[in-house]
Short mmCIF file of N, CA and C in Angstrom, two decimals:
data_model
loop_
_atom_site.label_atom_id
_atom_site.label_comp_id
_atom_site.label_asym_id
_atom_site.label_seq_id
_atom_site.Cartn_x
_atom_site.Cartn_y
_atom_site.Cartn_z
N LYS F 15 0.86 -1.19 -0.01
CA LYS F 15 0.00 -0.01 -0.01
C LYS F 15 0.85 1.22 0.03
N TRP F 16 0.25 2.37 -0.27
CA TRP F 16 0.96 3.65 -0.35
C TRP F 16 0.96 4.36 1.03
N SER F 17 2.08 5.03 1.31
CA SER F 17 2.20 5.81 2.50
C SER F 17 1.98 7.30 2.15
N CYS F 18 1.30 8.01 2.99
CA CYS F 18 1.16 9.43 2.78
C CYS F 18 1.09 10.13 4.12
N PRO F 19 1.55 11.39 4.16
CA PRO F 19 1.63 12.07 5.47
C PRO F 19 0.17 12.38 5.96
N ARG F 20 0.08 12.35 7.30
CA ARG F 20 -1.21 12.63 7.91
C ARG F 20 -1.47 14.14 7.96
N GLU F 21 -0.43 14.88 8.02
CA GLU F 21 -0.63 16.39 8.02
C GLU F 21 0.60 17.01 7.44
N ILE F 22 0.47 18.19 6.94
CA ILE F 22 1.59 18.97 6.41
C ILE F 22 1.66 20.30 7.15
N GLU F 23 2.87 20.69 7.57
CA GLU F 23 3.04 21.94 8.31
C GLU F 23 3.94 22.84 7.44
N PHE F 24 3.49 24.05 7.14
CA PHE F 24 4.27 25.00 6.39
C PHE F 24 5.03 25.86 7.38
N ARG F 25 6.30 26.16 7.15
CA ARG F 25 7.08 27.01 8.01
C ARG F 25 7.79 28.03 7.16
N ASP F 26 8.12 29.14 7.78
CA ASP F 26 8.90 30.14 7.05
C ASP F 26 10.39 29.76 6.98
N SER F 27 10.86 29.03 8.04
CA SER F 27 12.25 28.59 8.06
C SER F 27 12.33 27.29 8.88
N LEU F 28 13.41 26.57 8.69
CA LEU F 28 13.66 25.31 9.45
C LEU F 28 14.86 25.54 10.38
N PRO F 29 14.88 24.84 11.55
CA PRO F 29 16.06 24.87 12.40
C PRO F 29 17.26 24.28 11.73
N LYS F 30 18.42 24.92 11.87
CA LYS F 30 19.62 24.49 11.26
C LYS F 30 20.71 24.18 12.27
N THR F 31 21.58 23.27 11.89
CA THR F 31 22.80 23.01 12.70
C THR F 31 23.84 24.09 12.39
N LEU F 32 24.97 24.04 13.14
CA LEU F 32 26.02 25.01 12.83
C LEU F 32 26.63 24.86 11.44
N VAL F 33 26.51 23.69 10.85
CA VAL F 33 27.07 23.44 9.53
C VAL F 33 26.07 23.90 8.46
N GLY F 34 24.82 24.08 8.84
CA GLY F 34 23.78 24.55 7.93
C GLY F 34 22.79 23.49 7.45
N LYS F 35 22.89 22.28 8.00
CA LYS F 35 21.96 21.24 7.67
C LYS F 35 20.71 21.34 8.50
N VAL F 36 19.61 20.76 8.04
CA VAL F 36 18.37 20.83 8.82
C VAL F 36 18.49 20.00 10.09
N ALA F 37 18.13 20.56 11.23
CA ALA F 37 18.22 19.91 12.53
C ALA F 37 16.99 19.09 12.79
N PHE F 38 16.98 17.91 12.29
CA PHE F 38 15.79 17.02 12.39
C PHE F 38 15.48 16.66 13.85
N ASN F 39 16.52 16.64 14.70
CA ASN F 39 16.25 16.29 16.12
C ASN F 39 15.48 17.42 16.73
N VAL F 40 15.65 18.61 16.34
CA VAL F 40 14.88 19.79 16.92
C VAL F 40 13.40 19.66 16.50
N LEU F 41 13.24 19.29 15.21
CA LEU F 41 11.85 19.16 14.66
C LEU F 41 11.18 18.00 15.42
N GLU F 42 11.86 16.86 15.68
CA GLU F 42 11.30 15.79 16.42
C GLU F 42 10.90 16.15 17.84
N GLN F 43 11.80 16.90 18.52
CA GLN F 43 11.49 17.34 19.86
C GLN F 43 10.28 18.27 19.86
N GLU F 44 10.17 19.14 18.89
CA GLU F 44 9.00 20.06 18.84
C GLU F 44 7.72 19.25 18.67
N GLU F 45 7.76 18.22 17.80
CA GLU F 45 6.57 17.41 17.56
C GLU F 45 6.19 16.62 18.80
N ILE F 46 7.20 16.05 19.53
CA ILE F 46 6.93 15.32 20.76
C ILE F 46 6.31 16.25 21.82
N ALA F 47 6.81 17.45 21.93
CA ALA F 47 6.28 18.40 22.86
C ALA F 47 4.80 18.76 22.52
N LYS F 48 4.53 18.91 21.20
CA LYS F 48 3.15 19.19 20.74
C LYS F 48 2.20 18.04 21.12
N LEU F 49 2.71 16.79 20.88
CA LEU F 49 1.83 15.65 21.17
C LEU F 49 1.62 15.46 22.69
N LYS F 50 2.66 15.77 23.43
CA LYS F 50 2.49 15.69 24.93
C LYS F 50 1.46 16.65 25.43
N THR F 51 1.42 17.86 24.87
CA THR F 51 0.42 18.81 25.40
C THR F 51 -0.97 18.48 24.96
N ALA F 52 -1.06 17.73 23.84
CA ALA F 52 -2.36 17.31 23.32
C ALA F 52 -2.76 15.95 24.00
N GLY F 53 -1.89 15.33 24.75
CA GLY F 53 -2.17 14.13 25.41
C GLY F 53 -2.19 12.86 24.48
N LYS F 54 -1.49 12.99 23.32
CA LYS F 54 -1.49 11.92 22.33
C LYS F 54 -0.16 11.19 22.24
N PHE F 55 0.86 11.60 23.05
CA PHE F 55 2.20 10.94 22.91
C PHE F 55 2.16 9.68 23.71
N THR F 56 2.60 8.53 23.10
CA THR F 56 2.59 7.27 23.77
C THR F 56 4.00 6.69 23.94
N GLY F 57 5.04 7.48 23.62
CA GLY F 57 6.39 7.00 23.69
C GLY F 57 7.01 7.21 25.07
N ASN F 58 8.35 7.28 25.07
CA ASN F 58 9.08 7.46 26.37
C ASN F 58 9.00 8.88 26.84
#
């Protein structure tokens, strides 16, 4: 079957590392914090 995103978030800019790459760990932490406040986070 096909995979597709559940939602799309548009941003003006993405968090970057000192080298200039996208800081995916920061994006992940933001998403976890958002899910925790909504009461939907089931991880650690």
